[in-house]
Amino acid sequence: MKVHKVGSWIALLVVMTMLLAACGTNKDSAKNGEKESAAKTTTIKIMSVSQTENPDGPAEKEMAERYMKLHPEVKIEFIGVPMNDLYKKITAMATSGDLPDAFTMTPQFARTANGMGITADLTQLLGTEYLKEFYPNIIEESSVDGKLQFLPWNAAPMALVYRGDWFEQEGLKGPENWDEFLEAAKKLTKDTDGDGKADQWGFGMIGTRNGSGADRFIAIMRSYGVEELRKDESGKWVSDLATPEAKEAFQFFVDLNNKHGVVPPGVTETGFPEAASLMATGKVAMMLTGPNALGNIVSQNPELKGKLYSVPVPAKVKHTATFGLLGYSIAESSKNKEVVADYLKFMVEDENALKWNELSGRLPTKIEVGKQQQLTTPEYAGFVKALEYAFTIPAFDQYSQFQDIVAEAYQSMIAANQSVEAATKRAADRAAEVIGNSK
Amino acid sequence: MLSSKSGLKGVWFILPAVVTLLVLITYPLIYGAYISFFDTNLITKWDFVGLKYYVDIFSNSEFLNRILLTLHYTFWVVVGHFIIGTGLALILNMKLKGITVFRVILILPWLFPEVVVGLLWKWLFNPMYGLFNAVLMNWGWIDDPVSWLGNEQTAFAAVIVVSIWKGFPMVMMLLLAGLQSIPEDVYEAAKIDGCTRSTAFRYVTLPALMPVMVVTLILDTVWWFKHFTMIWILTQGGPGNATNVVSIDIFKQAFDFFNFGKASAMAILVFFVCWLMGYGYRRLFGNGDD
């Protein structure tokens, strides 16, 4: 009996082994087929901040899919990363030698990235003739020491976005200066449901302690003629943070919350996503932002299409704006530089750039596309004009510290009622220390 | 006495643990200390600066202020954990009906990832849509919404409350395990000797629990002294510097300002602070087993 059973088991095992071997053969041949096609396919990995935003993320994916249809031998994979985590992620991946083929880059970080030696020289890769198709000041802003750090995909100059319909109802016009701005903000801060408490505010102030909040305040401060960092006549780095004009700018910004009450509660917790949501839900009338906010707000509330107008950042002594440039660097370590460069060129082609502008609101960077675009509508007019006032980020390795310095100052004044004297003194001291350490 | 052959066997047994410790603990520690002597971007720039960052740190009061703030934060969090954790451990140690359900519910905060806890509480504190403001305004306790995380005083308290909520289950579970390891016979003997419930707690429970308490105290203190995630999510160290504990400062130095050398020097000093705290506790309470 036992012998019989053992025989049955052996027979069963033999049959199963044969079956598995047959399956293995099929799998092997399938794997071989995959390997063959994989050998022909070039996969490029792109780290993108757009992937974490809407409608930008799906639109960028759709563009990549169109490219892949035209180039079946290329496969594009995205790694999404929020803007506020971008520099940390790049640094961490660079130190572990794990950078993707391309990654989002800004002028603020370009100098640091260049110092790390992680960015390929796009001037060489793309050729100077090709780069002549772009606005020269944009190419300059995207370069470090004559080496193009990233292909500028789009510009998002900062301007003031406001509810055109509410302004018209109140008989207001787009504010030209900060006095008109404050007047409008006060008029548009109101109690709409009659419960005795404000539920609509004039200004969606972004007061977080990060680049998002700091860049906005720096634009305001520059409109007061104050530069957080500049070179003096002798070529030395200096900061204007302790000047009376700087104090005036800080005081004005903080008073919007502490004195005039024209911003919603929780200003130090309000970042860009929160402010955009407040605008989309009809809680605030104005916000300082790039044109990308238009796409974001309208995607949250389509009823606002055509109701959002823009003007340049109001002036104290002058209008001002950041370029808000965003583009892609190609990693020096990438083995597919030519393929990535070709895809980047595809992204800024006329048709794609215009489509991207229409969807995300960001402005194109090529001269010919700029001529073709329909940006004379009230939504975009302010942004287009703002480009005239855009300033260049100081070419200083530790520039990100200045963002933290000003953000610490306004938060201390808002949250701890620190005096403008104390806050600006600390800001100036920190600035001097950073400048001193850079020598 | 072990023969040389069995001694060699012993080496093989401990080798995996030794290698793991060397790779995961010793190497990062030494590398961190090494970085602290350089002005570096970790890739192309390695300028030796010696003790410059340590001198910088000690030559202004910034770092000391951060350490004091962190100690302040850690003190209240650990006190909160021990009050709530001990109280609940004593209750859960009673033979009450349905106690298992409460054990499961009370362990939940510890099971949630820190990121989830941070976001959850951030929404609860939200001045526009948060539950706390809605409830307090409904009850008429406040007239206008409060920005709990946007005010210097309330932000620090809010961060402590969230940290206590997140961390008390660990203390509770460790102390509960300690309580359950005390034999019933000892209590019976104490009762025969005339101990009341409170004197039994004083003379039986507390001494028997001391080893667990000391270990828990060291673990909890060091853990929360180094804490980063939830504070970062809730306030990012703000508003101003109200919740800018040392871990956040180190993170900013490294990943916002790219001062990896200085960040490493600060981290090495934090390591020594934590070591000193552990040493202090052991000196103060003994090792808990004598």
PDB file of N, CA and C in Angstrom, chain A residues 18 60 72 86 175 188 199 216 232 244 272 276 307 362 371 377 393 398 423 430 439:
ATOM      1  N   MET A  18       6.721  19.055 -14.731  1.00  0.00           N
ATOM      2  CA  MET A  18       6.654  19.287 -16.189  1.00  0.00           C
ATOM      3  C   MET A  18       5.792  20.506 -16.509  1.00  0.00           C
ATOM      4  N   GLU A  60       0.302  68.235 -17.765  1.00  0.00           N
ATOM      5  CA  GLU A  60       1.691  67.884 -18.091  1.00  0.00           C
ATOM      6  C   GLU A  60       1.798  66.420 -18.506  1.00  0.00           C
ATOM      7  N   PRO A  72       7.668  56.530 -29.800  1.00  0.00           N
ATOM      8  CA  PRO A  72       7.325  55.313 -29.027  1.00  0.00           C
ATOM      9  C   PRO A  72       8.531  54.696 -28.321  1.00  0.00           C
ATOM     10  N   LEU A  86      10.797  70.843  -2.853  1.00  0.00           N
ATOM     11  CA  LEU A  86      11.623  70.549  -4.029  1.00  0.00           C
ATOM     12  C   LEU A  86      13.120  70.557  -3.725  1.00  0.00           C
ATOM     13  N   PRO A 175      -6.112  98.471  -7.973  1.00  0.00           N
ATOM     14  CA  PRO A 175      -5.254  99.402  -7.229  1.00  0.00           C
ATOM     15  C   PRO A 175      -3.882  99.612  -7.876  1.00  0.00           C
ATOM     16  N   LEU A 188     -13.983  95.935   0.918  1.00  0.00           N
ATOM     17  CA  LEU A 188     -14.403  94.573   0.571  1.00  0.00           C
ATOM     18  C   LEU A 188     -14.344  93.612   1.755  1.00  0.00           C
ATOM     19  N   ASP A 199     -17.222  87.916   7.180  1.00  0.00           N
ATOM     20  CA  ASP A 199     -17.044  86.598   6.556  1.00  0.00           C
ATOM     21  C   ASP A 199     -16.523  86.744   5.127  1.00  0.00           C
ATOM     22  N   ARG A 216       6.483  86.810  -1.594  1.00  0.00           N
ATOM     23  CA  ARG A 216       5.417  87.809  -1.746  1.00  0.00           C
ATOM     24  C   ARG A 216       5.750  89.069  -0.953  1.00  0.00           C
ATOM     25  N   ASP A 232      26.554  96.940  -3.191  1.00  0.00           N
ATOM     26  CA  ASP A 232      26.721  98.395  -3.149  1.00  0.00           C
ATOM     27  C   ASP A 232      27.724  98.832  -4.230  1.00  0.00           C
ATOM     28  N   PRO A 244      14.485 102.889   7.193  1.00  0.00           N
ATOM     29  CA  PRO A 244      13.125 103.330   7.532  1.00  0.00           C
ATOM     30  C   PRO A 244      12.095 102.840   6.517  1.00  0.00           C
ATOM     31  N   PHE A 272      -0.087  79.271   0.026  1.00  0.00           N
ATOM     32  CA  PHE A 272      -0.733  79.466  -1.275  1.00  0.00           C
ATOM     33  C   PHE A 272      -1.993  78.611  -1.461  1.00  0.00           C
ATOM     34  N   ALA A 276      -5.579  80.370  -2.166  1.00  0.00           N
ATOM     35  CA  ALA A 276      -6.280  80.129  -3.434  1.00  0.00           C
ATOM     36  C   ALA A 276      -7.675  79.563  -3.165  1.00  0.00           C
ATOM     37  N   LYS A 307     -14.009  86.464 -14.037  1.00  0.00           N
ATOM     38  CA  LYS A 307     -14.262  87.425 -12.953  1.00  0.00           C
ATOM     39  C   LYS A 307     -12.985  87.828 -12.222  1.00  0.00           C
ATOM     40  N   ARG A 362       0.211  80.163 -16.750  1.00  0.00           N
ATOM     41  CA  ARG A 362       1.622  80.572 -16.749  1.00  0.00           C
ATOM     42  C   ARG A 362       2.012  81.094 -18.124  1.00  0.00           C
ATOM     43  N   LYS A 371       4.349  86.604 -28.768  1.00  0.00           N
ATOM     44  CA  LYS A 371       3.657  87.479 -29.737  1.00  0.00           C
ATOM     45  C   LYS A 371       2.291  86.915 -30.116  1.00  0.00           C
ATOM     46  N   THR A 377      -6.599  90.079 -22.091  1.00  0.00           N
ATOM     47  CA  THR A 377      -7.821  90.047 -21.278  1.00  0.00           C
ATOM     48  C   THR A 377      -7.509  90.580 -19.882  1.00  0.00           C
ATOM     49  N   ILE A 393      16.780  87.765  -9.168  1.00  0.00           N
ATOM     50  CA  ILE A 393      17.160  87.254  -7.846  1.00  0.00           C
ATOM     51  C   ILE A 393      18.662  87.482  -7.642  1.00  0.00           C
ATOM     52  N   GLN A 398      23.662  81.890  -0.552  1.00  0.00           N
ATOM     53  CA  GLN A 398      22.802  81.622   0.609  1.00  0.00           C
ATOM     54  C   GLN A 398      21.512  82.439   0.552  1.00  0.00           C
ATOM     55  N   ALA A 423      11.908  93.644  15.353  1.00  0.00           N
ATOM     56  CA  ALA A 423      11.882  92.641  14.278  1.00  0.00           C
ATOM     57  C   ALA A 423      12.876  92.979  13.172  1.00  0.00           C
ATOM     58  N   ARG A 430      20.676  89.254  11.401  1.00  0.00           N
ATOM     59  CA  ARG A 430      20.804  87.947  10.742  1.00  0.00           C
ATOM     60  C   ARG A 430      21.365  88.109   9.332  1.00  0.00           C
ATOM     61  N   LYS A 439      31.722  85.375   3.133  1.00  0.00           N
ATOM     62  CA  LYS A 439      33.011  85.887   2.652  1.00  0.00           C
ATOM     63  C   LYS A 439      34.066  84.800   2.680  1.00  0.00           C
TER      64      LYS A 439
END
